[in-house]
mmCIF file of C-alpha atoms and ligand atoms in Angstrom:
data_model
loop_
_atom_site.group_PDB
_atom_site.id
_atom_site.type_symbol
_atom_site.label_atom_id
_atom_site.label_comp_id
_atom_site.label_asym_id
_atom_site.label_seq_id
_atom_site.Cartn_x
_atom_site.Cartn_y
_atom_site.Cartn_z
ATOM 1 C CA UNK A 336 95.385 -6.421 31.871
ATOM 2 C CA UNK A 337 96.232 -2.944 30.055
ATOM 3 C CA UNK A 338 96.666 0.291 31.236
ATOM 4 C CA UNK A 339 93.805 2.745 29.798
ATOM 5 C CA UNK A 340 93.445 5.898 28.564
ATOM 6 C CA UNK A 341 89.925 6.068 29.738
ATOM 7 C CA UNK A 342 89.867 8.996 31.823
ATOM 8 C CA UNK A 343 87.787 7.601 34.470
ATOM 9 C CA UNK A 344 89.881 4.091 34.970
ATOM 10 C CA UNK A 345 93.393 3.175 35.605
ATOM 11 C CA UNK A 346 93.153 -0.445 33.733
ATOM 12 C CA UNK A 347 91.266 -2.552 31.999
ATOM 13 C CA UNK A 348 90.632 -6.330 32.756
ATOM 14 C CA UNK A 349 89.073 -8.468 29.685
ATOM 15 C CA UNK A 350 87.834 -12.137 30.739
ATOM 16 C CA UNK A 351 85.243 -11.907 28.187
ATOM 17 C CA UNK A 352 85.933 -10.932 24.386
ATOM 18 C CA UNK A 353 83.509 -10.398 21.552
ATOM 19 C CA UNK A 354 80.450 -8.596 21.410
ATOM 20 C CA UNK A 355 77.047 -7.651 18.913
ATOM 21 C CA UNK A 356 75.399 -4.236 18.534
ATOM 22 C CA UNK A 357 72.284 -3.721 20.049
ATOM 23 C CA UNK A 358 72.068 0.039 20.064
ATOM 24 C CA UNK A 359 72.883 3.141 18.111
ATOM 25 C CA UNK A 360 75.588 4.322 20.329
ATOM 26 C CA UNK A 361 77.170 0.989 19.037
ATOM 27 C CA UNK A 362 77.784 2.352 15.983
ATOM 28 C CA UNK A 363 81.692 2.990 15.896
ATOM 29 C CA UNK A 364 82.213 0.524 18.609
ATOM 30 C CA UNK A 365 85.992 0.544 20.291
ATOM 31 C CA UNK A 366 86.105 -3.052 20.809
ATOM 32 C CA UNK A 367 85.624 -4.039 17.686
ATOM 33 C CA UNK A 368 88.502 -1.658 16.046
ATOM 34 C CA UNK A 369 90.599 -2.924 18.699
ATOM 35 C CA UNK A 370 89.714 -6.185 18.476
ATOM 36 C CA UNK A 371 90.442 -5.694 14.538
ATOM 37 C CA UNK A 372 93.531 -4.379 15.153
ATOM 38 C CA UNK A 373 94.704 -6.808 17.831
ATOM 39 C CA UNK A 374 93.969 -9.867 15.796
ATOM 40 C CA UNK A 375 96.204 -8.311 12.913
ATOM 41 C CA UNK A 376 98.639 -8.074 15.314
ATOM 42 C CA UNK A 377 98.442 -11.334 15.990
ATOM 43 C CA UNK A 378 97.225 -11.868 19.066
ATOM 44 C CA UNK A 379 95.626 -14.760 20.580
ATOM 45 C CA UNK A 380 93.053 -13.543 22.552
ATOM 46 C CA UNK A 381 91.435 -11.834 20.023
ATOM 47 C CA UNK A 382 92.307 -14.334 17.013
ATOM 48 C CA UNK A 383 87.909 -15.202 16.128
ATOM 49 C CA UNK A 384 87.436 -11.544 15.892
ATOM 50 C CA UNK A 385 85.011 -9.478 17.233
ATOM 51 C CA UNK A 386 81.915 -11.209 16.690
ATOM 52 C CA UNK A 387 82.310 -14.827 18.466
ATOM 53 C CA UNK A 388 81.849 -13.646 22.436
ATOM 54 C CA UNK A 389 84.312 -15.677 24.023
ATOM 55 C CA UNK A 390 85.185 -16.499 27.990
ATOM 56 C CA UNK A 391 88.568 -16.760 28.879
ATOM 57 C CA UNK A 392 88.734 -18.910 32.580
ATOM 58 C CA UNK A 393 92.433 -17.918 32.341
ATOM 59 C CA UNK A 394 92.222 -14.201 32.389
ATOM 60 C CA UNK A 395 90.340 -15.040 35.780
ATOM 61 C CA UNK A 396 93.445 -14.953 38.007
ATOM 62 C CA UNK A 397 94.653 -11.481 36.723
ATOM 63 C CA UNK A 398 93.327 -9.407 39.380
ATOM 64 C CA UNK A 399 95.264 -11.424 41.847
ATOM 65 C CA UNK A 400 98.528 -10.423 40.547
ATOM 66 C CA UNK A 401 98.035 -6.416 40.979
ATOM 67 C CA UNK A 402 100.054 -5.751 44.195
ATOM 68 C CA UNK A 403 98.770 -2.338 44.695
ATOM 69 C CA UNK A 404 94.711 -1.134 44.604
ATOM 70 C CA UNK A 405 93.839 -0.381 41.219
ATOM 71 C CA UNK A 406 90.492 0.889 39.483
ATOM 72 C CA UNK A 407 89.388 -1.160 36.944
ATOM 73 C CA UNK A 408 87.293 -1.340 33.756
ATOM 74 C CA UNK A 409 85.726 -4.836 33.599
ATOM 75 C CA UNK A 410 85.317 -5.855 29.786
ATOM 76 C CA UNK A 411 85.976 -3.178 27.963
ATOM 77 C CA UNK A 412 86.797 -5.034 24.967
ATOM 78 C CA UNK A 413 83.041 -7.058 25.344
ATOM 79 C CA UNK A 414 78.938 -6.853 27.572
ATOM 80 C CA UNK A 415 79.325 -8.698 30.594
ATOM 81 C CA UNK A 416 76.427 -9.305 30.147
ATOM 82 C CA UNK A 417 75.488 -9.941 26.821
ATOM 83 C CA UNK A 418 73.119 -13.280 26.636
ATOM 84 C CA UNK A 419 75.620 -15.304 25.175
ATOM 85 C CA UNK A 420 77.952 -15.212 28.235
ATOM 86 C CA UNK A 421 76.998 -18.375 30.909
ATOM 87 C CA UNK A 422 76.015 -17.089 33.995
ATOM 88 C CA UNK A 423 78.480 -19.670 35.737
ATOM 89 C CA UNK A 424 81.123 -17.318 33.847
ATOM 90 C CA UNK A 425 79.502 -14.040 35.344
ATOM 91 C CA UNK A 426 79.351 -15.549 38.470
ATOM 92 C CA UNK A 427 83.205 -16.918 38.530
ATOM 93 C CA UNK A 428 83.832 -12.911 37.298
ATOM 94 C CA UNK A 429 81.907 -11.603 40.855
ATOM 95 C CA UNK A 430 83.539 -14.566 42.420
ATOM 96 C CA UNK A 431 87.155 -12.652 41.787
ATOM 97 C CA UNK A 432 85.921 -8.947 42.289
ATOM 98 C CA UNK A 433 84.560 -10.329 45.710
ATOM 99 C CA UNK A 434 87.321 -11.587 46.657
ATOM 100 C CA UNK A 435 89.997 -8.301 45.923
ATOM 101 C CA UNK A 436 88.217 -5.840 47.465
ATOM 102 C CA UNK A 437 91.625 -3.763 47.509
ATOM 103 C CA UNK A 438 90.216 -3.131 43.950
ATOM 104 C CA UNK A 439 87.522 -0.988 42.550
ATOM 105 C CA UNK A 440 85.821 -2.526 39.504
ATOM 106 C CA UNK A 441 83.925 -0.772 37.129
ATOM 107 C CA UNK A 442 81.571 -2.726 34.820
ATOM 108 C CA UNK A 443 79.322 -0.788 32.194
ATOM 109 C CA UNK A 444 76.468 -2.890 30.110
ATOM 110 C CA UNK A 445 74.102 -1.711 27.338
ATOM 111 C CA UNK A 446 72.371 -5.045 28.306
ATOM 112 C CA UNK A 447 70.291 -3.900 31.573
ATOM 113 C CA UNK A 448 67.566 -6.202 30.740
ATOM 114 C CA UNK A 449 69.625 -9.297 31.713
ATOM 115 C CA UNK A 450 71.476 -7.345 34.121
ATOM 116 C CA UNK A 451 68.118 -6.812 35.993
ATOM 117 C CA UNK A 452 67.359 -10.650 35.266
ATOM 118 C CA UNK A 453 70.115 -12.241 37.107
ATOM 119 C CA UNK A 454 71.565 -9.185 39.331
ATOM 120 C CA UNK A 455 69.778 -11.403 42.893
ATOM 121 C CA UNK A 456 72.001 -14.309 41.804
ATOM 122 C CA UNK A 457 75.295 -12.029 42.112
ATOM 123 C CA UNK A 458 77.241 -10.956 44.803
ATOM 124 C CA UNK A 459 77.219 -6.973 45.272
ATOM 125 C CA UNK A 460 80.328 -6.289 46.762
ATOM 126 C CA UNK A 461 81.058 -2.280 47.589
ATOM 127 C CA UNK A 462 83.907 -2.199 45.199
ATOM 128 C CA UNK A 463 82.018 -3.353 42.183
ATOM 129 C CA UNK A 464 80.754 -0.244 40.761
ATOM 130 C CA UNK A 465 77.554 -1.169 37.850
ATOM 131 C CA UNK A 466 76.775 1.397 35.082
ATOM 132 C CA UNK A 467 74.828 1.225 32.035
ATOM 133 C CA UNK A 468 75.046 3.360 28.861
ATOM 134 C CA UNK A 469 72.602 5.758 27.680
ATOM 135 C CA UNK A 470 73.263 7.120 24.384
ATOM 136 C CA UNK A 471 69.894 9.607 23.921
ATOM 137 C CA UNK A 472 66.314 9.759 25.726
ATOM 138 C CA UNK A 473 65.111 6.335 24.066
ATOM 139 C CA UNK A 474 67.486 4.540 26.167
ATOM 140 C CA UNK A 475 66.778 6.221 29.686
ATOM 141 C CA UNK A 476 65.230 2.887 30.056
ATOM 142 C CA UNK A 477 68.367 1.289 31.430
ATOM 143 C CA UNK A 478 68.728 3.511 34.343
ATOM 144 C CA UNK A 479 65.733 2.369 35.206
ATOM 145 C CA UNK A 480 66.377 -1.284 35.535
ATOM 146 C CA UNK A 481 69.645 -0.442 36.943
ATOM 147 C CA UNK A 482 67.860 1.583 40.003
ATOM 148 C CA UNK A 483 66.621 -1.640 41.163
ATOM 149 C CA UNK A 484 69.552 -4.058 41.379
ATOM 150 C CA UNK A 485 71.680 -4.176 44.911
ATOM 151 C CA UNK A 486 74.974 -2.602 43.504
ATOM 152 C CA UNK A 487 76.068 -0.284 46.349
ATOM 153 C CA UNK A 488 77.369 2.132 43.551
ATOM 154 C CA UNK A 489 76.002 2.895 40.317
ATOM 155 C CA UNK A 490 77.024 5.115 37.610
ATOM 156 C CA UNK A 491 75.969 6.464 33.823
ATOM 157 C CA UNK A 492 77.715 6.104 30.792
ATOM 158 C CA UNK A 493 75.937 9.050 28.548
ATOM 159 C CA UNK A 494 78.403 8.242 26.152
ATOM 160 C CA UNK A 495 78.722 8.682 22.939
ATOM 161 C CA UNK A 496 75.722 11.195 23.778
ATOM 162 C CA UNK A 497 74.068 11.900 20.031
ATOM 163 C CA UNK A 498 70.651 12.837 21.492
ATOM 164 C CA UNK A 499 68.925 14.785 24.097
ATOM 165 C CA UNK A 500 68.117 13.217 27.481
ATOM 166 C CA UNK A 501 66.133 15.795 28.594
ATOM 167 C CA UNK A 502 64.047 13.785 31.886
ATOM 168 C CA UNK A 503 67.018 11.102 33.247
ATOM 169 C CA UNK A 504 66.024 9.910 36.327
ATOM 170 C CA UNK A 505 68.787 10.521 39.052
ATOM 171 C CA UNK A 506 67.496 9.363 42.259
ATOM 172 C CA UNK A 507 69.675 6.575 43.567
ATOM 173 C CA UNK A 508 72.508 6.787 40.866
ATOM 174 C CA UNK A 509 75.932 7.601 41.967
ATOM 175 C CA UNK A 510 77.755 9.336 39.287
ATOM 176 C CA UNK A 511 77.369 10.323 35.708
ATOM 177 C CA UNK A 512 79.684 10.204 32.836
ATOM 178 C CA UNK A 513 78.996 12.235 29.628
ATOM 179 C CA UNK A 514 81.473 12.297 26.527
ATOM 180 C CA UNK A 515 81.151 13.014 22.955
ATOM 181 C CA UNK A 516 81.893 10.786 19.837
ATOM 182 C CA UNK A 517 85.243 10.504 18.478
ATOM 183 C CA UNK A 518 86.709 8.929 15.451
ATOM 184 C CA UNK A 519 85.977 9.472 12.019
ATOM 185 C CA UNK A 520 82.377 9.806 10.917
ATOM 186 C CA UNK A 521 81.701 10.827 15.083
ATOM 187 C CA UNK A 522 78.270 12.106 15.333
ATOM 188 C CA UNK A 523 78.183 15.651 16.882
ATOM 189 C CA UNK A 524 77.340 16.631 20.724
ATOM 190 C CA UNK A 525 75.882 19.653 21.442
ATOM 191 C CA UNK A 526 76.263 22.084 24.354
ATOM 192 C CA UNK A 527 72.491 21.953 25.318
ATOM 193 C CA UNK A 528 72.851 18.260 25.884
ATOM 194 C CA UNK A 529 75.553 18.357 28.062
ATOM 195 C CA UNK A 530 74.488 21.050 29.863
ATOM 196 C CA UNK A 531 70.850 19.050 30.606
ATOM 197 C CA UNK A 532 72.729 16.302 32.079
ATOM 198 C CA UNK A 533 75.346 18.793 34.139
ATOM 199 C CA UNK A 534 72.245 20.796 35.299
ATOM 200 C CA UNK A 535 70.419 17.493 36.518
ATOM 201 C CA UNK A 536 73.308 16.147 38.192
ATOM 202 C CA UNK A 537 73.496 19.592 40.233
ATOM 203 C CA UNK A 538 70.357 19.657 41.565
ATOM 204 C CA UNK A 539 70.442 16.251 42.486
ATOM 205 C CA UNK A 540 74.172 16.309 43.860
ATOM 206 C CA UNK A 541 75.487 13.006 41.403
ATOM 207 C CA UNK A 542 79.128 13.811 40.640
ATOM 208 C CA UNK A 543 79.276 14.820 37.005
ATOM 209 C CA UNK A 544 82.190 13.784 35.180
ATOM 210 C CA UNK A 545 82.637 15.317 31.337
ATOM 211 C CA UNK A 546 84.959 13.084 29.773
ATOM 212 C CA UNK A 547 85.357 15.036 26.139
ATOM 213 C CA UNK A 548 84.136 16.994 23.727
ATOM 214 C CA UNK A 549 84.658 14.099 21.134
ATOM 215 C CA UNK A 550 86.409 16.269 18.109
ATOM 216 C CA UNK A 551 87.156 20.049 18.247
ATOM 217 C CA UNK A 552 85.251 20.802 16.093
ATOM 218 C CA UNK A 553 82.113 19.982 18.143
ATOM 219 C CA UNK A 554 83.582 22.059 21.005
ATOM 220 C CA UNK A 555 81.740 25.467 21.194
ATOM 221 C CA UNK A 556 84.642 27.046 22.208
ATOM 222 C CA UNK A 557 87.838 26.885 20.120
ATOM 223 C CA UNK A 558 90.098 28.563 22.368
ATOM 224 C CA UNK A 559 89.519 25.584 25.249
ATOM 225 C CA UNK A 560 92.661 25.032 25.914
ATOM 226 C CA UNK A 561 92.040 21.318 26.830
ATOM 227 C CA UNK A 562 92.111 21.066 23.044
ATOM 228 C CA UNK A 563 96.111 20.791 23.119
ATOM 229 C CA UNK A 564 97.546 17.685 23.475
ATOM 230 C CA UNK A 565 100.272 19.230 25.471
ATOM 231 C CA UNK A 566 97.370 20.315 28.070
ATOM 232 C CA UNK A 567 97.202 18.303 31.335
ATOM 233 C CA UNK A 568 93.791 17.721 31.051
ATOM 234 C CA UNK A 569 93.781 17.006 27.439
ATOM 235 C CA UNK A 570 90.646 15.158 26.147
ATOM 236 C CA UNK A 571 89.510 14.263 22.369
ATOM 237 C CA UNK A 572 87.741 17.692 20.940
ATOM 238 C CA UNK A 573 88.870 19.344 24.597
ATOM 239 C CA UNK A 574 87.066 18.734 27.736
ATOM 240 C CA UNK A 575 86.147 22.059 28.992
ATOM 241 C CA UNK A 576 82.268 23.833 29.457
ATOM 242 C CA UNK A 577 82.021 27.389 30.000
ATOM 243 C CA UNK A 578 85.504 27.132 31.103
ATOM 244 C CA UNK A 579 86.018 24.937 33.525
ATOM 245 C CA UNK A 580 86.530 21.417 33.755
ATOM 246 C CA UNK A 581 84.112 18.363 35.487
ATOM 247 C CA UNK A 582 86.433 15.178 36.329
ATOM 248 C CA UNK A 583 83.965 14.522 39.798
ATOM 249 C CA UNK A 584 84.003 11.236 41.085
ATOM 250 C CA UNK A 585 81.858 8.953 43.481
ATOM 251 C CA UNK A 586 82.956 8.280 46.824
ATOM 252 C CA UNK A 587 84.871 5.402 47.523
ATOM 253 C CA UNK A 588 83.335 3.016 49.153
ATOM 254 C CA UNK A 589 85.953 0.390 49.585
HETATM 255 S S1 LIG B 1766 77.549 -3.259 23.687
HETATM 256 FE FE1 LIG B 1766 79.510 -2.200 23.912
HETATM 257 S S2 LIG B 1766 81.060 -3.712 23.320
HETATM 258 FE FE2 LIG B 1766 79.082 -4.454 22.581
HETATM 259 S S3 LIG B 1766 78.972 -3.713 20.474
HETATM 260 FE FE3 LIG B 1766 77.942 -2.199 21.770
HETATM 261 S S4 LIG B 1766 79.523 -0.689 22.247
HETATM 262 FE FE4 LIG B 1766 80.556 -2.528 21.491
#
């Protein structure tokens, strides 16, 4: 368990490590510079590197251990759902969500195919909140096959957002998350982007949550003063549109 700087989580739980690219928003993947980084640090966990996806039955217990309700990122350091992963693993991972429902868990996959494959054989708890990433309109995809699995809440990811996704498909989705790039060689967002998704989540009534602008110099306005790091609401490249700032969240349903 680590604490996270993720706006939208508290912490981040990691029974599964390793991953592969399967998409362009891939491209300057977090896990894998962190996973880089940890193993130079030395640590176990993440001593095969980034590319061997590996379970870890002894990560399992974690959640147990939190005394007070937390929300948590499941496997940010690796795709739940990636094929490689057994499904008796997935299923021990539900197993534990199911059974601290003090918790909320947040799980995100770029894999929706498999997530649609096997999401009948899973327990849907209300605090297990599903998501899948959309990174421009080629991917809209996903949402679909998320619409039709029996999470009681699920969310976007239109993160890093390097495209226009002009026609998403709202009905039945819960909340949407849209952030730029960050990082060196970060691919640029742009204001009419962001401002389709915000628009769409409006007239639907999804929660919109804009997590950052990515670098300041994608931010049309240089003067947002969510630029400094001193700000409160300080994000990467600022966080504010036409002056005002979307942090909107789901209801809980726990
Ligand atoms: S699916 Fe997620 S964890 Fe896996 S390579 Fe892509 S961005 Fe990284």
């Amino acid at each position: 368990m680590a604490e996270s700087s993720i706006e939208w989580t508290e912490l981040t739980w990691n029974p599964v490590t390793g991953c592969k690219k399967i998409s362009p928003g891939c491209k300057f993947c977090y896990a894998e510079v962190m996973t880089r980084r940890l193993k130079a640090m030395g640590q176990e966990k993440y001593k095969d590197g980034f590319k061997i996806i590996k379970t870890h039955p002894s990560a399992l217990n974690i959640p147990f251990t939190w005394n007070k309700p937390k929300v948590v990122f499941v496997n940010s350091m690796s795709d739940l759902f990636h094929d490689e992963i057994p499904l008796d693993f997935i299923k021990a991972v539900f197993s534990v969500m199911n059974q601290t429902p003090q918790h909320i868990y947040q799980i995100l996959t770029k894999r929706s195919d498999r997530l649609l494959k096997i999401a009948d054989e899973l327990h849907w708890t209300s605090n297990i909140w599903m998501g899948v990433s959309v990174e421009n309109e080629k991917y809209s995809y996903r949402v679909n096959d998320l619409r039709q699995i029996p999470a009681i809440t699920k969310f976007l990811s239109v993160e890093p957002l390097i495209g226009p996704v002009k026609n998403l498909l709202l009905n039945d989705i819960n909340w949407v998350i849209v952030g730029g790039e960050s990082g060196h060689g970060a691919r640029p967002i742009k204001y009419e982007w962001i401002e389709d998704v915000r628009v769409n989540c409006e007239r639907n009534s999804v929660p919109f949550f804009f997590k950052q602008w990515g670098k300041p110099k994608f931010n049309i306005n240089q003067n947002d003063p969510t630029i400094a790091k001193e700000h409160p609401n300080h994000a990467k490249g600022g966080c504010e549109l036409d002056g005002k700032v979307y942090r909107e969240l789901p209801q809980l349903t726990t």
